[in-house]
Amino acid sequence: MLNAARLQILARLESLGTVRAVGASLHLSPSAVSAQLAALEAETGARLVERTGRRVRLTPAGRTLARHARVILDQMALAEAELAHPDGQPAGVVRVAAFSSAVRALVIPLAMRLAVDHPRVEVEVVELDPRDSGPALRRADVDVAVTADLLDGARLAGPDVATVPLLEDPVVLVAPAGASAGTEAGEGPVDLAGLADARWAADLPGRYLSTLVESACRDAGFEPRVVARLPSYELLLAHVEAGLSVALLPGLAVDPRYAVVARPLRVPRTRPVYAAVRRGAPPTAATGVVLAGLRRVARETTLGDRSVRTPGDRAGDR
């Protein structure tokens, strides 16, 4: 009989790639991971891993069993959930990964609503960058990932992941209240070409916001003069609020607690935001409630700020 814990180790090895990484994720030593893989090979009578120097990789048989392992483990989790709550009502823990601004704008409001409407459903949230949420979802560390497409075209979606569109998050220019950092007065769309002499705040080089600022400013015909590298949205907004810079941010990241103004861009840019689940994983009632709740919160966010659109909104409806 196949051992579930050993199947989990094999599935994680396919996702993470190294014995050391698998051990770290499961709080096991590398030698313990290797011993469990050897025991799984004995159980199946098949060679599941092959070693090349200090590295291991799955054999074709190993990849096949890892694929089945994910299905088996998902079915076991569903069975445990249904046995724990035989009345079929939504109940249990749903683990949600989301990037920081989605945690604040979508996941926290969702958790507050479910605490009233479905008190037996508990949302566990972890903040993860979109680049990290895909691997976490695929190795079953989380049940739902709230994520966004990146500027390089990288997407979480794939043959093993199903996605649910939530909203279109517009990129906006963030300036100090009163537009005292070189932006023109008014409330209409901003032409970035007029900000060639502005001081800019951005993220660390190579990360999303830095790439966004560089790409947008170059398209407008200039290189941005970056005076602050701040990986925290809060610090970036504080820097702008102090009149020291302007910045580009997705609309969801503009925290209303800061005295800044957010202006749309004359050449619009958006960031699609969606929820993702593992394709083929048996849906639980609790996960269904979370997905429906995320869509509802996203819709209400859109209605509260018409610069943010849910998929399917028409430009004429804005």
PDB file of C-alpha atoms in Angstrom:
ATOM      1  CA  MET A   1       0.000   0.000   0.000  1.00  0.00           C
ATOM      2  CA  LEU A   2       1.306   3.431  -0.934  1.00  0.00           C
ATOM      3  CA  ASN A   3       2.252   5.733   1.919  1.00  0.00           C
ATOM      4  CA  ALA A   4       0.632   9.209   1.721  1.00  0.00           C
ATOM      5  CA  ALA A   5       3.544  11.003   3.407  1.00  0.00           C
ATOM      6  CA  ARG A   6       5.982   9.500   0.912  1.00  0.00           C
ATOM      7  CA  LEU A   7       3.726  10.464  -1.985  1.00  0.00           C
ATOM      8  CA  GLN A   8       3.759  14.033  -0.696  1.00  0.00           C
ATOM      9  CA  ILE A   9       7.564  13.997  -0.667  1.00  0.00           C
ATOM     10  CA  LEU A  10       7.649  12.759  -4.269  1.00  0.00           C
ATOM     11  CA  ALA A  11       5.152  15.394  -5.421  1.00  0.00           C
ATOM     12  CA  ARG A  12       7.164  18.141  -3.732  1.00  0.00           C
ATOM     13  CA  LEU A  13      10.375  16.890  -5.287  1.00  0.00           C
ATOM     14  CA  GLU A  14       8.811  17.393  -8.717  1.00  0.00           C
ATOM     15  CA  SER A  15       7.758  20.943  -7.755  1.00  0.00           C
ATOM     16  CA  LEU A  16      10.841  22.069  -5.822  1.00  0.00           C
ATOM     17  CA  GLY A  17      13.545  20.192  -7.691  1.00  0.00           C
ATOM     18  CA  THR A  18      15.962  19.345  -4.857  1.00  0.00           C
ATOM     19  CA  VAL A  19      15.988  17.051  -1.851  1.00  0.00           C
ATOM     20  CA  ARG A  20      17.205  19.912   0.333  1.00  0.00           C
ATOM     21  CA  ALA A  21      14.277  22.144  -0.682  1.00  0.00           C
ATOM     22  CA  VAL A  22      11.798  19.334  -0.045  1.00  0.00           C
ATOM     23  CA  GLY A  23      13.309  18.746   3.384  1.00  0.00           C
ATOM     24  CA  ALA A  24      13.137  22.436   4.267  1.00  0.00           C
ATOM     25  CA  SER A  25       9.466  22.654   3.233  1.00  0.00           C
ATOM     26  CA  LEU A  26       8.520  19.625   5.349  1.00  0.00           C
ATOM     27  CA  HIS A  27      10.963  20.196   8.225  1.00  0.00           C
ATOM     28  CA  LEU A  28      12.905  17.038   7.396  1.00  0.00           C
ATOM     29  CA  SER A  29      16.619  16.469   6.953  1.00  0.00           C
ATOM     30  CA  PRO A  30      17.866  15.689   3.417  1.00  0.00           C
ATOM     31  CA  SER A  31      18.841  12.197   4.585  1.00  0.00           C
ATOM     32  CA  ALA A  32      15.309  11.602   5.883  1.00  0.00           C
ATOM     33  CA  VAL A  33      13.858  12.700   2.538  1.00  0.00           C
ATOM     34  CA  SER A  34      16.200  10.354   0.671  1.00  0.00           C
ATOM     35  CA  ALA A  35      15.263   7.481   2.985  1.00  0.00           C
ATOM     36  CA  GLN A  36      11.554   8.059   2.381  1.00  0.00           C
ATOM     37  CA  LEU A  37      12.077   8.141  -1.388  1.00  0.00           C
ATOM     38  CA  ALA A  38      14.009   4.877  -1.190  1.00  0.00           C
ATOM     39  CA  ALA A  39      11.166   3.341   0.824  1.00  0.00           C
ATOM     40  CA  LEU A  40       8.656   4.522  -1.784  1.00  0.00           C
ATOM     41  CA  GLU A  41      10.723   2.887  -4.520  1.00  0.00           C
ATOM     42  CA  ALA A  42      10.633  -0.346  -2.515  1.00  0.00           C
ATOM     43  CA  GLU A  43       6.859  -0.052  -2.110  1.00  0.00           C
ATOM     44  CA  THR A  44       6.262   0.484  -5.828  1.00  0.00           C
ATOM     45  CA  GLY A  45       9.030  -1.737  -7.188  1.00  0.00           C
ATOM     46  CA  ALA A  46       9.919   1.073  -9.594  1.00  0.00           C
ATOM     47  CA  ARG A  47      12.878   3.383  -9.951  1.00  0.00           C
ATOM     48  CA  LEU A  48      11.456   6.819  -9.213  1.00  0.00           C
ATOM     49  CA  VAL A  49      14.559   9.031  -8.985  1.00  0.00           C
ATOM     50  CA  GLU A  50      17.952   9.036 -10.625  1.00  0.00           C
ATOM     51  CA  ARG A  51      21.038  10.736  -9.302  1.00  0.00           C
ATOM     52  CA  THR A  52      23.418  12.922 -11.288  1.00  0.00           C
ATOM     53  CA  GLY A  53      26.287  13.860  -9.027  1.00  0.00           C
ATOM     54  CA  ARG A  54      24.702  15.473  -5.989  1.00  0.00           C
ATOM     55  CA  ARG A  55      21.408  16.185  -7.721  1.00  0.00           C
ATOM     56  CA  VAL A  56      18.384  13.981  -8.251  1.00  0.00           C
ATOM     57  CA  ARG A  57      15.650  14.079 -10.833  1.00  0.00           C
ATOM     58  CA  LEU A  58      12.496  12.088 -11.368  1.00  0.00           C
ATOM     59  CA  THR A  59      12.449   9.227 -13.828  1.00  0.00           C
ATOM     60  CA  PRO A  60       9.472   8.883 -16.197  1.00  0.00           C
ATOM     61  CA  ALA A  61       7.941   6.504 -13.634  1.00  0.00           C
ATOM     62  CA  GLY A  62       8.595   9.072 -10.908  1.00  0.00           C
ATOM     63  CA  ARG A  63       6.859  11.833 -12.869  1.00  0.00           C
ATOM     64  CA  THR A  64       3.878   9.569 -13.517  1.00  0.00           C
ATOM     65  CA  LEU A  65       3.547   8.669  -9.846  1.00  0.00           C
ATOM     66  CA  ALA A  66       3.980  12.320  -8.803  1.00  0.00           C
ATOM     67  CA  ARG A  67       1.076  13.256 -11.055  1.00  0.00           C
ATOM     68  CA  HIS A  68      -1.109  10.563  -9.492  1.00  0.00           C
ATOM     69  CA  ALA A  69       0.146  11.533  -6.033  1.00  0.00           C
ATOM     70  CA  ARG A  70      -1.298  15.024  -6.309  1.00  0.00           C
ATOM     71  CA  VAL A  71      -4.703  13.568  -7.230  1.00  0.00           C
ATOM     72  CA  ILE A  72      -4.551  11.042  -4.399  1.00  0.00           C
ATOM     73  CA  LEU A  73      -3.550  13.638  -1.821  1.00  0.00           C
ATOM     74  CA  ASP A  74      -6.294  16.038  -2.967  1.00  0.00           C
ATOM     75  CA  GLN A  75      -8.899  13.259  -2.729  1.00  0.00           C
ATOM     76  CA  MET A  76      -7.688  12.355   0.752  1.00  0.00           C
ATOM     77  CA  ALA A  77      -7.976  15.988   1.847  1.00  0.00           C
ATOM     78  CA  LEU A  78     -11.515  16.148   0.439  1.00  0.00           C
ATOM     79  CA  ALA A  79     -12.482  12.933   2.234  1.00  0.00           C
ATOM     80  CA  GLU A  80     -11.133  14.277   5.528  1.00  0.00           C
ATOM     81  CA  ALA A  81     -13.066  17.525   5.062  1.00  0.00           C
ATOM     82  CA  GLU A  82     -16.329  15.707   4.297  1.00  0.00           C
ATOM     83  CA  LEU A  83     -15.916  13.334   7.237  1.00  0.00           C
ATOM     84  CA  ALA A  84     -15.236  16.271   9.551  1.00  0.00           C
ATOM     85  CA  HIS A  85     -18.389  18.058   8.305  1.00  0.00           C
ATOM     86  CA  PRO A  86     -20.855  15.371   7.142  1.00  0.00           C
ATOM     87  CA  ASP A  87     -23.763  17.835   6.790  1.00  0.00           C
ATOM     88  CA  GLY A  88     -22.180  19.124   3.553  1.00  0.00           C
ATOM     89  CA  GLN A  89     -22.297  22.757   4.648  1.00  0.00           C
ATOM     90  CA  PRO A  90     -19.261  24.927   3.848  1.00  0.00           C
ATOM     91  CA  ALA A  91     -16.724  24.406   6.608  1.00  0.00           C
ATOM     92  CA  GLY A  92     -13.011  24.037   7.163  1.00  0.00           C
ATOM     93  CA  VAL A  93      -9.807  25.905   6.514  1.00  0.00           C
ATOM     94  CA  VAL A  94      -9.050  27.425   3.092  1.00  0.00           C
ATOM     95  CA  ARG A  95      -5.461  28.581   2.635  1.00  0.00           C
ATOM     96  CA  VAL A  96      -5.227  31.690   0.447  1.00  0.00           C
ATOM     97  CA  ALA A  97      -2.030  33.219  -0.947  1.00  0.00           C
ATOM     98  CA  ALA A  98      -2.164  36.798  -2.209  1.00  0.00           C
ATOM     99  CA  PHE A  99       0.159  39.688  -3.017  1.00  0.00           C
ATOM    100  CA  SER A 100       0.212  42.514  -0.493  1.00  0.00           C
ATOM    101  CA  SER A 101      -2.303  44.949  -1.994  1.00  0.00           C
ATOM    102  CA  ALA A 102      -4.734  42.102  -2.729  1.00  0.00           C
ATOM    103  CA  VAL A 103      -4.488  40.997   0.904  1.00  0.00           C
ATOM    104  CA  ARG A 104      -5.621  44.442   2.029  1.00  0.00           C
ATOM    105  CA  ALA A 105      -8.208  45.130  -0.683  1.00  0.00           C
ATOM    106  CA  LEU A 106      -9.672  41.654  -1.294  1.00  0.00           C
ATOM    107  CA  VAL A 107      -8.703  38.926   1.169  1.00  0.00           C
ATOM    108  CA  ILE A 108      -9.187  40.782   4.469  1.00  0.00           C
ATOM    109  CA  PRO A 109     -12.679  42.026   3.436  1.00  0.00           C
ATOM    110  CA  LEU A 110     -13.461  38.464   2.305  1.00  0.00           C
ATOM    111  CA  ALA A 111     -12.398  36.978   5.650  1.00  0.00           C
ATOM    112  CA  MET A 112     -14.473  39.552   7.549  1.00  0.00           C
ATOM    113  CA  ARG A 113     -17.540  38.736   5.479  1.00  0.00           C
ATOM    114  CA  LEU A 114     -17.134  34.965   5.809  1.00  0.00           C
ATOM    115  CA  ALA A 115     -16.787  35.298   9.580  1.00  0.00           C
ATOM    116  CA  VAL A 116     -20.411  36.516   9.540  1.00  0.00           C
ATOM    117  CA  ASP A 117     -21.942  34.630   6.596  1.00  0.00           C
ATOM    118  CA  HIS A 118     -20.052  31.327   6.923  1.00  0.00           C
ATOM    119  CA  PRO A 119     -18.494  31.183  10.395  1.00  0.00           C
ATOM    120  CA  ARG A 120     -17.421  27.562   9.896  1.00  0.00           C
ATOM    121  CA  VAL A 121     -15.138  28.574   7.017  1.00  0.00           C
ATOM    122  CA  GLU A 122     -11.758  29.854   8.148  1.00  0.00           C
ATOM    123  CA  VAL A 123      -9.464  31.767   5.782  1.00  0.00           C
ATOM    124  CA  GLU A 124      -5.749  31.365   6.398  1.00  0.00           C
ATOM    125  CA  VAL A 125      -3.862  34.003   4.419  1.00  0.00           C
ATOM    126  CA  VAL A 126      -0.199  34.225   3.478  1.00  0.00           C
ATOM    127  CA  GLU A 127       1.336  37.152   1.603  1.00  0.00           C
ATOM    128  CA  LEU A 128       3.162  35.886  -1.474  1.00  0.00           C
ATOM    129  CA  ASP A 129       4.547  37.626  -4.535  1.00  0.00           C
ATOM    130  CA  PRO A 130       2.833  36.486  -7.784  1.00  0.00           C
ATOM    131  CA  ARG A 131       6.059  34.697  -8.758  1.00  0.00           C
ATOM    132  CA  ASP A 132       5.883  32.614  -5.579  1.00  0.00           C
ATOM    133  CA  SER A 133       2.167  31.885  -5.425  1.00  0.00           C
ATOM    134  CA  GLY A 134       2.226  29.551  -8.446  1.00  0.00           C
ATOM    135  CA  PRO A 135       4.757  27.109  -6.977  1.00  0.00           C
ATOM    136  CA  ALA A 136       2.961  27.257  -3.603  1.00  0.00           C
ATOM    137  CA  LEU A 137      -0.334  26.406  -5.294  1.00  0.00           C
ATOM    138  CA  ARG A 138       1.133  23.596  -7.366  1.00  0.00           C
ATOM    139  CA  ARG A 139       2.770  21.896  -4.373  1.00  0.00           C
ATOM    140  CA  ALA A 140      -0.528  22.240  -2.430  1.00  0.00           C
ATOM    141  CA  ASP A 141       0.831  24.616   0.220  1.00  0.00           C
ATOM    142  CA  VAL A 142      -2.226  26.794  -0.494  1.00  0.00           C
ATOM    143  CA  ASP A 143      -5.703  26.107  -1.873  1.00  0.00           C
ATOM    144  CA  VAL A 144      -6.304  29.423  -3.666  1.00  0.00           C
ATOM    145  CA  ALA A 145      -3.848  31.964  -5.061  1.00  0.00           C
ATOM    146  CA  VAL A 146      -4.884  35.552  -5.707  1.00  0.00           C
ATOM    147  CA  THR A 147      -2.328  36.720  -8.219  1.00  0.00           C
ATOM    148  CA  ALA A 148      -1.669  38.999 -11.167  1.00  0.00           C
ATOM    149  CA  ASP A 149       0.054  38.915 -14.533  1.00  0.00           C
ATOM    150  CA  LEU A 150       3.525  40.445 -14.555  1.00  0.00           C
ATOM    151  CA  LEU A 151       5.086  42.798 -17.090  1.00  0.00           C
ATOM    152  CA  ASP A 152       7.279  40.072 -18.576  1.00  0.00           C
ATOM    153  CA  GLY A 153       4.183  38.103 -19.551  1.00  0.00           C
ATOM    154  CA  ALA A 154       4.700  35.456 -16.859  1.00  0.00           C
ATOM    155  CA  ARG A 155       1.364  33.903 -15.903  1.00  0.00           C
ATOM    156  CA  LEU A 156       0.329  31.407 -13.292  1.00  0.00           C
ATOM    157  CA  ALA A 157      -2.194  29.757 -15.600  1.00  0.00           C
ATOM    158  CA  GLY A 158      -1.263  26.442 -17.180  1.00  0.00           C
ATOM    159  CA  PRO A 159      -2.662  22.982 -17.905  1.00  0.00           C
ATOM    160  CA  ASP A 160      -2.623  22.181 -14.172  1.00  0.00           C
ATOM    161  CA  VAL A 161      -4.106  25.489 -12.972  1.00  0.00           C
ATOM    162  CA  ALA A 162      -7.587  26.944 -13.467  1.00  0.00           C
ATOM    163  CA  THR A 163      -8.144  30.683 -13.079  1.00  0.00           C
ATOM    164  CA  VAL A 164     -11.102  32.884 -12.154  1.00  0.00           C
ATOM    165  CA  PRO A 165     -10.840  36.535 -13.344  1.00  0.00           C
ATOM    166  CA  LEU A 166     -11.451  39.046 -10.556  1.00  0.00           C
ATOM    167  CA  LEU A 167     -10.703  42.541 -11.851  1.00  0.00           C
ATOM    168  CA  GLU A 168      -8.526  44.763 -14.043  1.00  0.00           C
ATOM    169  CA  ASP A 169      -6.294  46.832 -11.764  1.00  0.00           C
ATOM    170  CA  PRO A 170      -5.269  50.117 -13.461  1.00  0.00           C
ATOM    171  CA  VAL A 171      -1.775  51.546 -13.095  1.00  0.00           C
ATOM    172  CA  VAL A 172      -1.986  55.113 -11.772  1.00  0.00           C
ATOM    173  CA  LEU A 173       0.405  57.987 -11.183  1.00  0.00           C
ATOM    174  CA  VAL A 174       0.705  58.694  -7.462  1.00  0.00           C
ATOM    175  CA  ALA A 175       1.662  62.259  -6.497  1.00  0.00           C
ATOM    176  CA  PRO A 176       1.551  64.287  -3.279  1.00  0.00           C
ATOM    177  CA  ALA A 177      -1.786  65.839  -2.408  1.00  0.00           C
ATOM    178  CA  GLY A 178      -1.875  69.154  -4.258  1.00  0.00           C
ATOM    179  CA  ALA A 179       0.356  67.842  -7.074  1.00  0.00           C
ATOM    180  CA  SER A 180       3.435  69.577  -5.707  1.00  0.00           C
ATOM    181  CA  ALA A 181       5.944  67.207  -7.294  1.00  0.00           C
ATOM    182  CA  GLY A 182       5.922  68.455 -10.842  1.00  0.00           C
ATOM    183  CA  THR A 183       2.571  67.114 -12.053  1.00  0.00           C
ATOM    184  CA  GLU A 184       0.155  69.392 -13.822  1.00  0.00           C
ATOM    185  CA  ALA A 185      -2.967  70.494 -11.977  1.00  0.00           C
ATOM    186  CA  GLY A 186      -6.291  68.803 -12.621  1.00  0.00           C
ATOM    187  CA  GLU A 187      -7.873  65.400 -12.264  1.00  0.00           C
ATOM    188  CA  GLY A 188      -7.723  64.030 -15.790  1.00  0.00           C
ATOM    189  CA  PRO A 189      -5.328  61.468 -17.266  1.00  0.00           C
ATOM    190  CA  VAL A 190      -1.626  62.255 -16.971  1.00  0.00           C
ATOM    191  CA  ASP A 191       0.753  62.361 -19.917  1.00  0.00           C
ATOM    192  CA  LEU A 192       3.995  60.903 -18.562  1.00  0.00           C
ATOM    193  CA  ALA A 193       5.984  62.838 -21.166  1.00  0.00           C
ATOM    194  CA  GLY A 194       5.410  65.909 -19.004  1.00  0.00           C
ATOM    195  CA  LEU A 195       7.202  64.276 -16.063  1.00  0.00           C
ATOM    196  CA  ALA A 196      10.640  63.868 -17.602  1.00  0.00           C
ATOM    197  CA  ASP A 197      12.162  66.072 -14.880  1.00  0.00           C
ATOM    198  CA  ALA A 198      10.277  64.512 -11.958  1.00  0.00           C
ATOM    199  CA  ARG A 199      11.871  62.560  -9.113  1.00  0.00           C
ATOM    200  CA  TRP A 200      10.630  58.976  -9.011  1.00  0.00           C
ATOM    201  CA  ALA A 201      10.245  56.353  -6.302  1.00  0.00           C
ATOM    202  CA  ALA A 202      10.351  52.707  -7.339  1.00  0.00           C
ATOM    203  CA  ASP A 203      11.016  49.206  -6.111  1.00  0.00           C
ATOM    204  CA  LEU A 204      14.384  47.470  -6.063  1.00  0.00           C
ATOM    205  CA  PRO A 205      15.972  46.990  -9.522  1.00  0.00           C
ATOM    206  CA  GLY A 206      14.508  44.125 -11.501  1.00  0.00           C
ATOM    207  CA  ARG A 207      11.264  43.912  -9.530  1.00  0.00           C
ATOM    208  CA  TYR A 208       7.756  44.678 -10.723  1.00  0.00           C
ATOM    209  CA  LEU A 209       7.451  48.378  -9.883  1.00  0.00           C
ATOM    210  CA  SER A 210      10.925  49.240 -11.136  1.00  0.00           C
ATOM    211  CA  THR A 211      10.268  47.478 -14.421  1.00  0.00           C
ATOM    212  CA  LEU A 212       6.917  49.251 -14.649  1.00  0.00           C
ATOM    213  CA  VAL A 213       8.402  52.722 -14.105  1.00  0.00           C
ATOM    214  CA  GLU A 214      11.267  52.112 -16.522  1.00  0.00           C
ATOM    215  CA  SER A 215       8.992  50.704 -19.220  1.00  0.00           C
ATOM    216  CA  ALA A 216       6.338  53.443 -18.954  1.00  0.00           C
ATOM    217  CA  CYS A 217       8.836  56.321 -18.842  1.00  0.00           C
ATOM    218  CA  ARG A 218      10.875  54.977 -21.746  1.00  0.00           C
ATOM    219  CA  ASP A 219       7.689  54.628 -23.776  1.00  0.00           C
ATOM    220  CA  ALA A 220       7.081  58.319 -22.951  1.00  0.00           C
ATOM    221  CA  GLY A 221      10.546  59.206 -24.248  1.00  0.00           C
ATOM    222  CA  PHE A 222      12.766  59.584 -21.172  1.00  0.00           C
ATOM    223  CA  GLU A 223      14.741  57.736 -18.501  1.00  0.00           C
ATOM    224  CA  PRO A 224      13.244  58.190 -15.024  1.00  0.00           C
ATOM    225  CA  ARG A 225      15.378  59.814 -12.323  1.00  0.00           C
ATOM    226  CA  VAL A 226      14.832  57.374  -9.470  1.00  0.00           C
ATOM    227  CA  VAL A 227      15.650  58.933  -6.078  1.00  0.00           C
ATOM    228  CA  ALA A 228      14.221  56.188  -3.827  1.00  0.00           C
ATOM    229  CA  ARG A 229      14.285  52.374  -3.988  1.00  0.00           C
ATOM    230  CA  LEU A 230      11.590  51.156  -1.610  1.00  0.00           C
ATOM    231  CA  PRO A 231      10.251  47.575  -1.728  1.00  0.00           C
ATOM    232  CA  SER A 232       7.463  48.475   0.746  1.00  0.00           C
ATOM    233  CA  TYR A 233       4.304  50.123  -0.611  1.00  0.00           C
ATOM    234  CA  GLU A 234       3.902  51.902   2.725  1.00  0.00           C
ATOM    235  CA  LEU A 235       7.361  53.483   2.580  1.00  0.00           C
ATOM    236  CA  LEU A 236       6.915  54.375  -1.067  1.00  0.00           C
ATOM    237  CA  LEU A 237       3.598  56.102  -0.369  1.00  0.00           C
ATOM    238  CA  ALA A 238       5.132  57.933   2.610  1.00  0.00           C
ATOM    239  CA  HIS A 239       7.962  59.168   0.379  1.00  0.00           C
ATOM    240  CA  VAL A 240       5.475  60.468  -2.180  1.00  0.00           C
ATOM    241  CA  GLU A 241       3.270  61.984   0.532  1.00  0.00           C
ATOM    242  CA  ALA A 242       6.287  63.942   1.794  1.00  0.00           C
ATOM    243  CA  GLY A 243       6.611  65.624  -1.608  1.00  0.00           C
ATOM    244  CA  LEU A 244       9.891  63.869  -2.408  1.00  0.00           C
ATOM    245  CA  SER A 245       8.826  61.883  -5.461  1.00  0.00           C
ATOM    246  CA  VAL A 246       6.079  60.567  -7.698  1.00  0.00           C
ATOM    247  CA  ALA A 247       5.452  56.905  -8.443  1.00  0.00           C
ATOM    248  CA  LEU A 248       3.480  54.458 -10.534  1.00  0.00           C
ATOM    249  CA  LEU A 249       1.365  51.984  -8.602  1.00  0.00           C
ATOM    250  CA  PRO A 250      -1.453  49.544  -9.334  1.00  0.00           C
ATOM    251  CA  GLY A 251      -4.686  51.104  -8.130  1.00  0.00           C
ATOM    252  CA  LEU A 252      -5.239  48.496  -5.402  1.00  0.00           C
ATOM    253  CA  ALA A 253      -1.917  49.477  -3.812  1.00  0.00           C
ATOM    254  CA  VAL A 254      -2.928  53.111  -3.213  1.00  0.00           C
ATOM    255  CA  ASP A 255      -3.673  53.184   0.509  1.00  0.00           C
ATOM    256  CA  PRO A 256      -6.241  55.936   1.349  1.00  0.00           C
ATOM    257  CA  ARG A 257      -4.497  56.613   4.664  1.00  0.00           C
ATOM    258  CA  TYR A 258      -1.782  58.530   2.796  1.00  0.00           C
ATOM    259  CA  ALA A 259      -2.215  62.120   1.586  1.00  0.00           C
ATOM    260  CA  VAL A 260      -1.600  61.390  -2.079  1.00  0.00           C
ATOM    261  CA  VAL A 261      -3.559  61.729  -5.292  1.00  0.00           C
ATOM    262  CA  ALA A 262      -3.898  58.929  -7.843  1.00  0.00           C
ATOM    263  CA  ARG A 263      -4.223  59.990 -11.480  1.00  0.00           C
ATOM    264  CA  PRO A 264      -5.039  57.733 -14.431  1.00  0.00           C
ATOM    265  CA  LEU A 265      -2.562  57.522 -17.295  1.00  0.00           C
ATOM    266  CA  ARG A 266      -3.286  58.972 -20.724  1.00  0.00           C
ATOM    267  CA  VAL A 267      -1.846  55.748 -22.177  1.00  0.00           C
ATOM    268  CA  PRO A 268      -3.618  53.205 -19.955  1.00  0.00           C
ATOM    269  CA  ARG A 269      -1.872  50.241 -18.379  1.00  0.00           C
ATOM    270  CA  THR A 270      -3.654  47.576 -16.352  1.00  0.00           C
ATOM    271  CA  ARG A 271      -2.760  44.556 -14.258  1.00  0.00           C
ATOM    272  CA  PRO A 272      -5.192  41.607 -14.556  1.00  0.00           C
ATOM    273  CA  VAL A 273      -5.940  40.123 -11.126  1.00  0.00           C
ATOM    274  CA  TYR A 274      -7.413  36.650 -10.769  1.00  0.00           C
ATOM    275  CA  ALA A 275      -7.832  33.741  -8.387  1.00  0.00           C
ATOM    276  CA  ALA A 276      -6.297  30.381  -9.218  1.00  0.00           C
ATOM    277  CA  VAL A 277      -6.834  26.815  -8.037  1.00  0.00           C
ATOM    278  CA  ARG A 278      -5.233  23.526  -8.984  1.00  0.00           C
ATOM    279  CA  ARG A 279      -7.038  22.075 -11.971  1.00  0.00           C
ATOM    280  CA  GLY A 280      -8.503  18.679 -11.166  1.00  0.00           C
ATOM    281  CA  ALA A 281      -8.364  19.167  -7.399  1.00  0.00           C
ATOM    282  CA  PRO A 282     -11.760  18.123  -5.999  1.00  0.00           C
ATOM    283  CA  PRO A 283     -13.627  21.315  -5.093  1.00  0.00           C
ATOM    284  CA  THR A 284     -14.723  21.620  -1.481  1.00  0.00           C
ATOM    285  CA  ALA A 285     -17.739  23.607  -0.416  1.00  0.00           C
ATOM    286  CA  ALA A 286     -15.468  25.910   1.588  1.00  0.00           C
ATOM    287  CA  THR A 287     -13.236  26.631  -1.411  1.00  0.00           C
ATOM    288  CA  GLY A 288     -16.318  27.367  -3.518  1.00  0.00           C
ATOM    289  CA  VAL A 289     -17.519  29.876  -0.916  1.00  0.00           C
ATOM    290  CA  VAL A 290     -14.088  31.567  -0.912  1.00  0.00           C
ATOM    291  CA  LEU A 291     -14.002  31.875  -4.710  1.00  0.00           C
ATOM    292  CA  ALA A 292     -17.542  33.248  -4.840  1.00  0.00           C
ATOM    293  CA  GLY A 293     -16.691  35.669  -2.040  1.00  0.00           C
ATOM    294  CA  LEU A 294     -13.584  36.902  -3.839  1.00  0.00           C
ATOM    295  CA  ARG A 295     -15.628  37.622  -6.965  1.00  0.00           C
ATOM    296  CA  ARG A 296     -18.186  39.532  -4.900  1.00  0.00           C
ATOM    297  CA  VAL A 297     -15.564  41.597  -3.058  1.00  0.00           C
ATOM    298  CA  ALA A 298     -13.805  42.344  -6.366  1.00  0.00           C
ATOM    299  CA  ARG A 299     -17.092  43.489  -7.863  1.00  0.00           C
ATOM    300  CA  GLU A 300     -17.782  45.778  -4.906  1.00  0.00           C
ATOM    301  CA  THR A 301     -14.241  47.147  -5.118  1.00  0.00           C
ATOM    302  CA  THR A 302     -14.923  47.938  -8.751  1.00  0.00           C
ATOM    303  CA  LEU A 303     -18.200  49.678  -7.960  1.00  0.00           C
ATOM    304  CA  GLY A 304     -16.490  51.713  -5.263  1.00  0.00           C
ATOM    305  CA  ASP A 305     -13.709  52.818  -7.627  1.00  0.00           C
ATOM    306  CA  ARG A 306     -14.759  52.828 -11.274  1.00  0.00           C
ATOM    307  CA  SER A 307     -11.120  53.102 -12.345  1.00  0.00           C
ATOM    308  CA  VAL A 308     -10.895  49.425 -11.381  1.00  0.00           C
ATOM    309  CA  ARG A 309     -12.843  47.143 -13.676  1.00  0.00           C
ATOM    310  CA  THR A 310     -14.063  43.599 -13.327  1.00  0.00           C
ATOM    311  CA  PRO A 311     -13.581  41.443 -16.448  1.00  0.00           C
ATOM    312  CA  GLY A 312     -16.517  41.914 -18.761  1.00  0.00           C
ATOM    313  CA  ASP A 313     -17.109  45.579 -17.887  1.00  0.00           C
ATOM    314  CA  ARG A 314     -17.482  47.696 -21.002  1.00  0.00           C
ATOM    315  CA  ALA A 315     -15.642  50.986 -21.357  1.00  0.00           C
ATOM    316  CA  GLY A 316     -18.967  52.753 -21.866  1.00  0.00           C
ATOM    317  CA  ASP A 317     -20.204  51.434 -18.515  1.00  0.00           C
ATOM    318  CA  ARG A 318     -17.387  52.975 -16.501  1.00  0.00           C
TER     319      ARG A 318
END
